[in-house]
PDB file of C-alpha atoms and ligand atoms in Angstrom:
ATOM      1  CA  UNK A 273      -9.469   5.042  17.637  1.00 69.00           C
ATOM      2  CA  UNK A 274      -9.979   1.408  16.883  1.00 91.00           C
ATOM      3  CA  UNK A 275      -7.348  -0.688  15.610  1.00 95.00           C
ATOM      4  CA  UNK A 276      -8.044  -2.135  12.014  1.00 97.00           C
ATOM      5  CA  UNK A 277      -5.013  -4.599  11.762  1.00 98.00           C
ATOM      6  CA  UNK A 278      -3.031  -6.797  14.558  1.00 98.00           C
ATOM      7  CA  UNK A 279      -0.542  -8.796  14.015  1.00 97.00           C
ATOM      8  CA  UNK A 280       0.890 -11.074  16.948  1.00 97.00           C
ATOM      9  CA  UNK A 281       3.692 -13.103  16.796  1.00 98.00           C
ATOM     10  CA  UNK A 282       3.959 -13.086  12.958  1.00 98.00           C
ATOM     11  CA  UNK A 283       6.716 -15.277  11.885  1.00 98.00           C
ATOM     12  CA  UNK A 284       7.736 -16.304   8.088  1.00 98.00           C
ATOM     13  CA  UNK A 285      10.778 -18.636   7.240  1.00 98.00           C
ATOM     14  CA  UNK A 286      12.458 -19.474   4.327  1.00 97.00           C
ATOM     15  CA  UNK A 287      13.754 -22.842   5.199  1.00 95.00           C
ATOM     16  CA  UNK A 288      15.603 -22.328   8.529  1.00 95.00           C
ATOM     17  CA  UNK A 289      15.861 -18.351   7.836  1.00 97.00           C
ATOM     18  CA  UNK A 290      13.260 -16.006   9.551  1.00 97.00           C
ATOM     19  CA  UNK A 291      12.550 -12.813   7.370  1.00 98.00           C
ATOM     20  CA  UNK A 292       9.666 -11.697   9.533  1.00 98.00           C
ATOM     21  CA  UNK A 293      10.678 -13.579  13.140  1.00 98.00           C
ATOM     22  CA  UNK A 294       7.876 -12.783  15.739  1.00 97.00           C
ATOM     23  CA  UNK A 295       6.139  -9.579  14.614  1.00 98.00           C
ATOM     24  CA  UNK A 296       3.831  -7.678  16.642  1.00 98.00           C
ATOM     25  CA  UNK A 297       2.087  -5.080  14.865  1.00 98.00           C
ATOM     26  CA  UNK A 298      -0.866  -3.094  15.999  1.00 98.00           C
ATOM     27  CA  UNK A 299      -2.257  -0.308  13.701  1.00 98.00           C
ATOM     28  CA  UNK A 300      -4.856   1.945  14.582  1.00 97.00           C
ATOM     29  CA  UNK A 301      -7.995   3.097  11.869  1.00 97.00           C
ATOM     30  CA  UNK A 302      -7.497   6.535  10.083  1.00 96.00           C
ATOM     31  CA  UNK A 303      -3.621   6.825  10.541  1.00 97.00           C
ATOM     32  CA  UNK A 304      -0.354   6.987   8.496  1.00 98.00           C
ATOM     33  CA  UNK A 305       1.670   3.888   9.794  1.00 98.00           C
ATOM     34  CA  UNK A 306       5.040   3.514   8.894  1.00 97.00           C
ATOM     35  CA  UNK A 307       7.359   0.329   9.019  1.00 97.00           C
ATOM     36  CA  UNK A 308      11.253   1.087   8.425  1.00 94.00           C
ATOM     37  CA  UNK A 309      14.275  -0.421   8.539  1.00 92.00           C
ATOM     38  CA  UNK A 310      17.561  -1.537   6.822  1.00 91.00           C
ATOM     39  CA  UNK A 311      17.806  -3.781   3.690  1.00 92.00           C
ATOM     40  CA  UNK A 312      16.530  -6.817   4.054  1.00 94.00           C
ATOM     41  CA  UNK A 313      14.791  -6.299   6.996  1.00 95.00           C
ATOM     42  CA  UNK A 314      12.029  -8.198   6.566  1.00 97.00           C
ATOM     43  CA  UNK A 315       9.420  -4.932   5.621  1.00 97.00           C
ATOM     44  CA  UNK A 316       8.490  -6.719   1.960  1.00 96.00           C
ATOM     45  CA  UNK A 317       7.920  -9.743   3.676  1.00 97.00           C
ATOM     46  CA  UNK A 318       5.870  -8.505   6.029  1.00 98.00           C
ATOM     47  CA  UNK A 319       3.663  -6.344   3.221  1.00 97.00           C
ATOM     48  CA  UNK A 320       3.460 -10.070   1.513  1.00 96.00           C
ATOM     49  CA  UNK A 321       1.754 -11.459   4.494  1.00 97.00           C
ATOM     50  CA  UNK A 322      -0.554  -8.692   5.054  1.00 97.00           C
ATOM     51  CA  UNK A 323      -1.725  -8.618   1.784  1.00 95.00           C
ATOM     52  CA  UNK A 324      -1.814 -12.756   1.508  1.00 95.00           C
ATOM     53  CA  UNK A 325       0.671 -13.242  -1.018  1.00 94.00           C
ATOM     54  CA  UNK A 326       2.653 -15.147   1.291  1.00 96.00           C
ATOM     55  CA  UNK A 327       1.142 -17.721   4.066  1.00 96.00           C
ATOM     56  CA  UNK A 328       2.586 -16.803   7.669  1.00 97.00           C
ATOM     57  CA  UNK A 329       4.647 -19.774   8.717  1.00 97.00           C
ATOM     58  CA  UNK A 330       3.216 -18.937  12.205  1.00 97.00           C
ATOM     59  CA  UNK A 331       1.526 -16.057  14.444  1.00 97.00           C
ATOM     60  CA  UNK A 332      -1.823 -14.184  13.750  1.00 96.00           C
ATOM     61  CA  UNK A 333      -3.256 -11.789  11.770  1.00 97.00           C
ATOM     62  CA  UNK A 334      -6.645 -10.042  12.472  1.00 97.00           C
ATOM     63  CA  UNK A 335      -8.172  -7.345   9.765  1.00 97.00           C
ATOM     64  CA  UNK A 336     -10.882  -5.796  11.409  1.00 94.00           C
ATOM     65  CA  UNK A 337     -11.781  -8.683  13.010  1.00 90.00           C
ATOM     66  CA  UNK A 338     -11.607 -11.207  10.762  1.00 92.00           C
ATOM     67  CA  UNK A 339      -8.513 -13.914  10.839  1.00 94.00           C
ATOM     68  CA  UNK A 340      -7.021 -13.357   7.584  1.00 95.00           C
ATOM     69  CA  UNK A 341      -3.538 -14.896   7.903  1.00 93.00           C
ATOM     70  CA  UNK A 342      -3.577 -17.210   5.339  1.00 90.00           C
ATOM     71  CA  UNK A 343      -6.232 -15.911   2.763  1.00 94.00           C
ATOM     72  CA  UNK A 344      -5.587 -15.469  -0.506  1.00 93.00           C
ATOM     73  CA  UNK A 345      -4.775 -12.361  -2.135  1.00 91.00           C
ATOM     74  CA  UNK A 346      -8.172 -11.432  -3.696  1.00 89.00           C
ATOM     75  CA  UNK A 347      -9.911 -12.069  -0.325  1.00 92.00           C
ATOM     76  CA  UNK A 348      -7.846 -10.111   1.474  1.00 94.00           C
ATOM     77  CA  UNK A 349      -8.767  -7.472  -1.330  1.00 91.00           C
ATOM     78  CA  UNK A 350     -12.523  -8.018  -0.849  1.00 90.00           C
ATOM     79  CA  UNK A 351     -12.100  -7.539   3.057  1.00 94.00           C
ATOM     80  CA  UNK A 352     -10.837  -3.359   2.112  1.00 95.00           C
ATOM     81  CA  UNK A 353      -7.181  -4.719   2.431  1.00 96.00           C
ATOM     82  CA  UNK A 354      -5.085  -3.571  -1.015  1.00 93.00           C
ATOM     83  CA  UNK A 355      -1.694  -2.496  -2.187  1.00 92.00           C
ATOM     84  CA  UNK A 356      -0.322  -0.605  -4.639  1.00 89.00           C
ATOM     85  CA  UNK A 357       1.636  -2.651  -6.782  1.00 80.00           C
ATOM     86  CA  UNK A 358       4.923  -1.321  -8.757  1.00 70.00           C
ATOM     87  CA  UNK A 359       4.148  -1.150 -12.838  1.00 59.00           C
ATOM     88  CA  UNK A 360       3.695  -4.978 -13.132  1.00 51.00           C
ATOM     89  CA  UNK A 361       0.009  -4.093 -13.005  1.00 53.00           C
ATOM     90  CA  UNK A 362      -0.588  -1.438 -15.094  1.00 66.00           C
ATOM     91  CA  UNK A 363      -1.595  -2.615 -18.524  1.00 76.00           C
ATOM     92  CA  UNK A 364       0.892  -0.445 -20.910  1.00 77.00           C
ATOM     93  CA  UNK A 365      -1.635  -0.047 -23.718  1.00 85.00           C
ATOM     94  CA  UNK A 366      -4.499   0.776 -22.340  1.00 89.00           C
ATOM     95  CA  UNK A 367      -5.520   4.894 -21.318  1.00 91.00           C
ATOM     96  CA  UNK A 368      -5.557   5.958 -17.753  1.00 92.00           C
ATOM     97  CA  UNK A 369      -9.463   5.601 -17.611  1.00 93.00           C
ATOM     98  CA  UNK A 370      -9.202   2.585 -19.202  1.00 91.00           C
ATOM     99  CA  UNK A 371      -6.220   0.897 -16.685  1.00 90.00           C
ATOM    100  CA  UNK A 372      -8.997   2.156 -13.988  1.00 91.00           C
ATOM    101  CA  UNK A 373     -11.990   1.207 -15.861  1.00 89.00           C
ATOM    102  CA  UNK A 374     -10.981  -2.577 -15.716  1.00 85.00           C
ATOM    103  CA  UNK A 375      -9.686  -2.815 -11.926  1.00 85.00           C
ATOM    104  CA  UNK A 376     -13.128  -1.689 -10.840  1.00 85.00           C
ATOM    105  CA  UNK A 377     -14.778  -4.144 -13.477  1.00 78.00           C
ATOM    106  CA  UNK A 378     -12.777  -6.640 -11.429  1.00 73.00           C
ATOM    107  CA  UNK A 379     -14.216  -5.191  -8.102  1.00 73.00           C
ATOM    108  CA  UNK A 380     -17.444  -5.303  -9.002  1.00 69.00           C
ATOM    109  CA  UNK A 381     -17.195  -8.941 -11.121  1.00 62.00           C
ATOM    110  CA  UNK A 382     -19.020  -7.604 -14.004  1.00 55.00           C
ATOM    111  CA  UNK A 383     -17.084  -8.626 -17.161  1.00 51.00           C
ATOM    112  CA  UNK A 384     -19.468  -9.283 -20.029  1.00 54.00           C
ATOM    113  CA  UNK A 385     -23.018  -7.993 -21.359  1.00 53.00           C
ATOM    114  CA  UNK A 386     -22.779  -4.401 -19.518  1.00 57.00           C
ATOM    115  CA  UNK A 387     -25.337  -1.996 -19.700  1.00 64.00           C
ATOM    116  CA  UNK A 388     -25.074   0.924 -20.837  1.00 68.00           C
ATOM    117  CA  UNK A 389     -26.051   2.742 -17.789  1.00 67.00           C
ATOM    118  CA  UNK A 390     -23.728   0.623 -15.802  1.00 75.00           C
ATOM    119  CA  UNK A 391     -20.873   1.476 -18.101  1.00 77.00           C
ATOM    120  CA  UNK A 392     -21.309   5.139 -17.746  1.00 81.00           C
ATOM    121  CA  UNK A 393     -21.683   4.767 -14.109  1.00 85.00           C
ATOM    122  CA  UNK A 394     -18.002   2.898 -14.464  1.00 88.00           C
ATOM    123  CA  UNK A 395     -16.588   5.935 -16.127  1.00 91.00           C
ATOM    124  CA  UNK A 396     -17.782   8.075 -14.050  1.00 92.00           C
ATOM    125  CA  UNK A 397     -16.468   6.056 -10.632  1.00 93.00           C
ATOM    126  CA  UNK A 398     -13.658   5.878 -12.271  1.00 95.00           C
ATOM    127  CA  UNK A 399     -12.707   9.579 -13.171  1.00 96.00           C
ATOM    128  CA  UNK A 400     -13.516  10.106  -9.502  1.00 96.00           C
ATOM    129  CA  UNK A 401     -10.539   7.860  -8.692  1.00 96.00           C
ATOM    130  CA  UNK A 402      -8.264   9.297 -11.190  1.00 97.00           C
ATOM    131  CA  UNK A 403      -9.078  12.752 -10.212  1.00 97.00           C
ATOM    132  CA  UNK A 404      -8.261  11.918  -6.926  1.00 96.00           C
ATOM    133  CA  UNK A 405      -4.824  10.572  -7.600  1.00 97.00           C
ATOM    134  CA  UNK A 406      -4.353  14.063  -9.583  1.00 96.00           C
ATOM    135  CA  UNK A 407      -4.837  12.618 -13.128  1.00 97.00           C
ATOM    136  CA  UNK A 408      -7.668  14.133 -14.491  1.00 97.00           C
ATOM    137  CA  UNK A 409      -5.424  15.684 -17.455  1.00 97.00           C
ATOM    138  CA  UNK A 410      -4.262  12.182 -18.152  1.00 97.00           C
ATOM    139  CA  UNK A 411      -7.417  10.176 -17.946  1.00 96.00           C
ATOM    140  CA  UNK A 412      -7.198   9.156 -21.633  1.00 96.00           C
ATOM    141  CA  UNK A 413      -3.019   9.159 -22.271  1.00 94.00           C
ATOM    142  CA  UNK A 414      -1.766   5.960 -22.785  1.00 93.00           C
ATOM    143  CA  UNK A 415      -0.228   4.760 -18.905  1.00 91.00           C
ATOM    144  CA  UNK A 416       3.249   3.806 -20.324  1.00 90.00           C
ATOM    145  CA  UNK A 417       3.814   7.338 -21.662  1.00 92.00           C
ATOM    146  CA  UNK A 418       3.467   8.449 -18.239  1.00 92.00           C
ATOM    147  CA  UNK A 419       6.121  10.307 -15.976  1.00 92.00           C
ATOM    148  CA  UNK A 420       7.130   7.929 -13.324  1.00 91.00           C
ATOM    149  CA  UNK A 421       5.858   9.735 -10.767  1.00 93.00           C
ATOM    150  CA  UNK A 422       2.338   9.644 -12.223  1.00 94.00           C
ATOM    151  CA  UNK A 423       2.674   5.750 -12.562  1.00 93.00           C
ATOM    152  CA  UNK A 424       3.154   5.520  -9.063  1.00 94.00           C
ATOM    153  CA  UNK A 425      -0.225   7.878  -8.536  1.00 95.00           C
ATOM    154  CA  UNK A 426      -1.649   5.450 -11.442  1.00 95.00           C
ATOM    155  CA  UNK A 427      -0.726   2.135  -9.135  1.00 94.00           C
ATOM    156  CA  UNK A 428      -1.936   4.156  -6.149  1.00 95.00           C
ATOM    157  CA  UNK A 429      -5.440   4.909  -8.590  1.00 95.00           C
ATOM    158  CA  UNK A 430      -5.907   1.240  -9.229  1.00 93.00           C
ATOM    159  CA  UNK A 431      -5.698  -0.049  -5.767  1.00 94.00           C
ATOM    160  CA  UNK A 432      -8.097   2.701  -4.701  1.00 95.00           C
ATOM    161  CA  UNK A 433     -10.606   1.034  -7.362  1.00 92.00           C
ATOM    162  CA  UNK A 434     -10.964  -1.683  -4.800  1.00 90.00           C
ATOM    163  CA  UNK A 435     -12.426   0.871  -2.468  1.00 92.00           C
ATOM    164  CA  UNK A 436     -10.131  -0.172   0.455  1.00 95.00           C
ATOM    165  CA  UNK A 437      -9.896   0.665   3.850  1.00 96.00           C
ATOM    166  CA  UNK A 438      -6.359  -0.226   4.443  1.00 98.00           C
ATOM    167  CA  UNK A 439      -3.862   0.716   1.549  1.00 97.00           C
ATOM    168  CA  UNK A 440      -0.115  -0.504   1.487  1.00 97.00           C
ATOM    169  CA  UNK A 441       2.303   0.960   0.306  1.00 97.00           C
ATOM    170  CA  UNK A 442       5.552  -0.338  -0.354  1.00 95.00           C
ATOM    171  CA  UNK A 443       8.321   2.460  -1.392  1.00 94.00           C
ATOM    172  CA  UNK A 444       5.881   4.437  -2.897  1.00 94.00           C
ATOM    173  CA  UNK A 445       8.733   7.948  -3.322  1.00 94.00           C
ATOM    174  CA  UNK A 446      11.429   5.281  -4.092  1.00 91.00           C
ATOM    175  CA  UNK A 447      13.417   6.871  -7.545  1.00 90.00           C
ATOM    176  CA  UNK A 448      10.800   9.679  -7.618  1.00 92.00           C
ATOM    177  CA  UNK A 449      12.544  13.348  -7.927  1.00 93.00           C
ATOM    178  CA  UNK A 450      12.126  15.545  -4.870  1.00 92.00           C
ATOM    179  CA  UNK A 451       8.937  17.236  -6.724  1.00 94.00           C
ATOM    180  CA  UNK A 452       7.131  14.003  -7.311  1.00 94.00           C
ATOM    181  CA  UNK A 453       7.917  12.592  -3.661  1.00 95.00           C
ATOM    182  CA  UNK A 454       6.253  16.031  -2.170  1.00 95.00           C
ATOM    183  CA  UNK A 455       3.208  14.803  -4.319  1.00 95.00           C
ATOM    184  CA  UNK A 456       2.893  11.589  -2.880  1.00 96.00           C
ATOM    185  CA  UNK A 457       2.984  12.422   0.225  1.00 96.00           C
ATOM    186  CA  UNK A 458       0.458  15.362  -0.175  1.00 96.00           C
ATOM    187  CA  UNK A 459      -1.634  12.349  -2.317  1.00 97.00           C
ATOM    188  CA  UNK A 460      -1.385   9.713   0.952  1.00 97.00           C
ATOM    189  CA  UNK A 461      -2.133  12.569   3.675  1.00 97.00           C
ATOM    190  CA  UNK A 462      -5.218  13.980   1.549  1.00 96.00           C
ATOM    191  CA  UNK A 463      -6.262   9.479   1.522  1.00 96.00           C
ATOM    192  CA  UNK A 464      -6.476   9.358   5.053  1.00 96.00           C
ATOM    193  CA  UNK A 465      -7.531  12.877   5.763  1.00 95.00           C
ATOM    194  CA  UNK A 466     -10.354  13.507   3.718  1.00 93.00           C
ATOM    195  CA  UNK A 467     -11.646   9.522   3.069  1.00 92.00           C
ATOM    196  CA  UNK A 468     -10.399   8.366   6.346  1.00 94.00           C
ATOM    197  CA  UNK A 469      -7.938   5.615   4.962  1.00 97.00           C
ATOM    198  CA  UNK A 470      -5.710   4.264   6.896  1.00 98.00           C
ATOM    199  CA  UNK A 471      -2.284   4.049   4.877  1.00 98.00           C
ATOM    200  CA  UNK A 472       0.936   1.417   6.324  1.00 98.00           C
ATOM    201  CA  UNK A 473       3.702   2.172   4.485  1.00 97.00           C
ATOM    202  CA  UNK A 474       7.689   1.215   4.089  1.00 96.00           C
ATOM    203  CA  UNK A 475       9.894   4.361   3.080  1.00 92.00           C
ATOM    204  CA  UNK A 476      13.754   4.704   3.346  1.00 89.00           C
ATOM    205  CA  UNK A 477      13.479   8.358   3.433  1.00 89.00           C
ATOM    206  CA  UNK A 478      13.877   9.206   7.035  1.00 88.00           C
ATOM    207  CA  UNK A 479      12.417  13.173   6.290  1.00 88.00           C
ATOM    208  CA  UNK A 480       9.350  11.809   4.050  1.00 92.00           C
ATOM    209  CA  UNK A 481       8.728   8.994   7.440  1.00 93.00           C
ATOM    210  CA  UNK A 482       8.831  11.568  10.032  1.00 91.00           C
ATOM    211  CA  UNK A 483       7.028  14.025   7.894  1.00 92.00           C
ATOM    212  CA  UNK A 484       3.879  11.510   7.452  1.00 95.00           C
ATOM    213  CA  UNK A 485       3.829   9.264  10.065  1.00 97.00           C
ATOM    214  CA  UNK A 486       1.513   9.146  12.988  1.00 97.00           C
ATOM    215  CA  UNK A 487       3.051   5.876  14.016  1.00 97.00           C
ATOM    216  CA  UNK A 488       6.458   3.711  13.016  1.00 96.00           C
ATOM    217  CA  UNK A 489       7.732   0.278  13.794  1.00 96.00           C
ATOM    218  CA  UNK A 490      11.172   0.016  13.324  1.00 94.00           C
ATOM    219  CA  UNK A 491      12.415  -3.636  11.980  1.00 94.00           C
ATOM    220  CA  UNK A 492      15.582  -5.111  11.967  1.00 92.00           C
ATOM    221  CA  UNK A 493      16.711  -8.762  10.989  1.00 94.00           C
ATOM    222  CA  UNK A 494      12.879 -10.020  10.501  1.00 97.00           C
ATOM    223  CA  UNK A 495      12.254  -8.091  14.448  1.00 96.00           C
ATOM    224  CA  UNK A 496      10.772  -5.117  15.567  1.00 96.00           C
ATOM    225  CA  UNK A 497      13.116  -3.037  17.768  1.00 93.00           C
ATOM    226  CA  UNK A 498      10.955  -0.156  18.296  1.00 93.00           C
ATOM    227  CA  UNK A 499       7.576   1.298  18.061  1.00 95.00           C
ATOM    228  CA  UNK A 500       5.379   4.276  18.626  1.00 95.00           C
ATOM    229  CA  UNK A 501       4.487   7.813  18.057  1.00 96.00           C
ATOM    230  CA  UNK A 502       6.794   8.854  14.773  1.00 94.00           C
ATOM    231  CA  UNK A 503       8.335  11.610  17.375  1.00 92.00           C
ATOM    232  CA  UNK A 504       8.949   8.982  20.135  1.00 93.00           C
ATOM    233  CA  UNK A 505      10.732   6.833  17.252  1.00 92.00           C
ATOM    234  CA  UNK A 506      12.516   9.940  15.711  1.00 89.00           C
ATOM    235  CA  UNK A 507      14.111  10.556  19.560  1.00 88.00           C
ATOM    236  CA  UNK A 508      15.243   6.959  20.449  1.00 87.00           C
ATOM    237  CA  UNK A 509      18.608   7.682  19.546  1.00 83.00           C
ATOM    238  CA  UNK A 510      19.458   3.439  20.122  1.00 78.00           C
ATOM    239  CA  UNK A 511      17.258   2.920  17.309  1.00 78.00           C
ATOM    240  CA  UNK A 512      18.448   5.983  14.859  1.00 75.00           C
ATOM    241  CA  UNK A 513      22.037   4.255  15.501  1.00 79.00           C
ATOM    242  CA  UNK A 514      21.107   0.393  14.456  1.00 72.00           C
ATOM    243  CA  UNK A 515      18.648   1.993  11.610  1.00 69.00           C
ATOM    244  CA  UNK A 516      21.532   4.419  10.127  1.00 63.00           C
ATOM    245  CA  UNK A 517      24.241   2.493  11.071  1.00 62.00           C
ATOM    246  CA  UNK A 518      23.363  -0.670   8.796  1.00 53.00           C
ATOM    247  CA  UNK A 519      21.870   1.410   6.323  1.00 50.00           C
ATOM    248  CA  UNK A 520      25.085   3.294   6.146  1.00 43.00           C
TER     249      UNK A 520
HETATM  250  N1  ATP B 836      11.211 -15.689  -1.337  1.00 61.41           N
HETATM  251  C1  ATP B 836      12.287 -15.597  -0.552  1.00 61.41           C
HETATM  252  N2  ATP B 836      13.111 -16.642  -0.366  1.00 61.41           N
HETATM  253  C2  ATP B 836      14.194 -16.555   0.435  1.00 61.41           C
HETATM  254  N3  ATP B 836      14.549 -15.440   1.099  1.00 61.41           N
HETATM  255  C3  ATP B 836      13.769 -14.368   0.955  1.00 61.41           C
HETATM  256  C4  ATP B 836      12.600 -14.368   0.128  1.00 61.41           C
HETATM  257  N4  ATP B 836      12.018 -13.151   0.182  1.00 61.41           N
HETATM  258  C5  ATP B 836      12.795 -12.412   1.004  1.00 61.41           C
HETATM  259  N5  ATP B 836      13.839 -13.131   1.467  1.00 61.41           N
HETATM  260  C6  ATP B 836      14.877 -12.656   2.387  1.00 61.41           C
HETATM  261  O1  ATP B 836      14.232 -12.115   3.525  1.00 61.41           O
HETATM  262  C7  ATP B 836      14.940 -10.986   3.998  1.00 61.41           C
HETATM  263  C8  ATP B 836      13.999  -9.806   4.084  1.00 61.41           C
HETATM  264  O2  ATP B 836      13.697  -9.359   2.770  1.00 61.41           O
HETATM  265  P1  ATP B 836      12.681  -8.188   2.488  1.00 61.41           P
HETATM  266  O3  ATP B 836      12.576  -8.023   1.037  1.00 61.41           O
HETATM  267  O4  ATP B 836      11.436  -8.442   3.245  1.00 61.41           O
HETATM  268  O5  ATP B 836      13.448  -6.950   3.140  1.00 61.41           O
HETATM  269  P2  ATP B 836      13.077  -5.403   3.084  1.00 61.41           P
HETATM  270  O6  ATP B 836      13.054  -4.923   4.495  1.00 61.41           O
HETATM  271  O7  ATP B 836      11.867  -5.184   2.276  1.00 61.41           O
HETATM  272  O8  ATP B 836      14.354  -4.791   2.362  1.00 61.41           O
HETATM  273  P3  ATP B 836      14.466  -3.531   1.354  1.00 61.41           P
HETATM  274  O9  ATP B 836      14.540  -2.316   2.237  1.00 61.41           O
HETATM  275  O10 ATP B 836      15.755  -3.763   0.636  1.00 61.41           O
HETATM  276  O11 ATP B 836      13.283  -3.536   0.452  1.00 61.41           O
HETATM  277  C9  ATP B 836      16.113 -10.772   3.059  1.00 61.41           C
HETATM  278  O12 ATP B 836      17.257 -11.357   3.625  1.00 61.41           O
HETATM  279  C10 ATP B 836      15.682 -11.514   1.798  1.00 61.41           C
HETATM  280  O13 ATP B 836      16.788 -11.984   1.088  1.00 61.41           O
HETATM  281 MG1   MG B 837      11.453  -4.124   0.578  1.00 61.41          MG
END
């Protein structure tokens, strides 16, 4: 398995604090990649940098092969780098297929003057997307009238429209009932199991991380303290103690 995304030595400072302070982070193509940790432990941060939102104060960053530590957010988007954003980006008014409709216009920079044929061919790339997010029923219900849980599959829809090959995920269960979390995680494990997507993701709950994971980098204080195989992680029992300690 190739790795699709090394970090080395990633550091980002807010004035003479360190949220991310020196992170190594290797993850390999076609696996679920967790990063956990207390509050505050730098895991946003790190997300930011990935996805070029925020510049790395120092250290590297290497998307399948290119050096994009640095690069703005829509070229990071264009490499098959994306995240799914919380509901800042879905567009209240508009329908499912519609919220869709216009993040692939943006992929494929066709705005004005479109074609008929090229219009159809939108709706129909984009009921692929929505049907794989499990919102088929939905496609043409307004996106604020949605459950929460099928926002978060809606966010999830939209960064998919970008046809990644790296998808971020930041929380994605957080405030979601037990129901909606168990269709998440079936959503992100049928992404990298039946497109081949590899998925990084921050979670808090410990049974939805060990449950997904093939990998997980534990960070604490803008560090990483551990890292490996999701059961190596689970049976470090130094780590567990730091991670549940602070958190408690
Ligand atoms: N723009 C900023 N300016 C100053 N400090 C910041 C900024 N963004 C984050 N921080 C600080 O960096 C640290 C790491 O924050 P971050 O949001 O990355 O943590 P986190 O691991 O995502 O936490 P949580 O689990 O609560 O989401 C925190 O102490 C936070 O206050
Ligand atoms: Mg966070």
């Amino acid at each position: 398995m190739s790795d699709l995304l090394v970090a080395s030595g990633l550091v980002r400072a807010f004035g003479s604090f360190h949220a991310v302070d020196g992170v190594d982070l290797t993850v390999a193509e076609g696996t679920i990649h967790s990063v956990i940790g207390p509050n505050g432990a730098g895991k946003t941060t790190l997300f930011r940098l990935l996805t070029g939102i925020l510049r790395p104060t120092s250290g590297r960053l290497d998307f399948d092969g290119d050096q994009i530590g640095g690069k703005p957010p829509d070229v990071v988007a264009r490499l098959g780098l994306a995240q799914a954003f919380q509901t800042t980006n879905i567009f209240p008014r508009m329908t499912v297929l519609e919220s869709v409709r216009a993040a692939l216009v943006s992929r494929h920079r066709r705005t004005r003057d479109m074609l008929s044929w090229f219009h159809s061919r939108l709706t129909d790339e984009a009921m692929e997307v929505i049907d794989r997010v499990g919102l088929s029923e939905f496609a043409d219900v307004e996106s604020q009238t949605l459950s929460h849980g099928d926002q978060r599959a809606l966010e999830v829809a939209l960064a998919l429209a970008m046809r990644p090959r790296l998808l971020l995920l930041d929380e994605p269960t957080a405030g979601m009932s037990p129901f909606e979390s168990q269709r998440m995680v079936a959503l992100v494990q049928g992404l990298t199991r039946d497109m081949g997507l590899t998925v990084i993701l921050s979670e808090h709950d410990m049974d939805t991380v060990f449950g997904i994971s093939d990998e997980v980098t534990v960070m604490h204080q803008g560090k990483v303290i551990a890292d490996g195989p999701a059961a190596e992680v689970r049976a470090n029992d130094e780590v567990m103690a730091i991670y549940l300690g602070s958190e408690a």
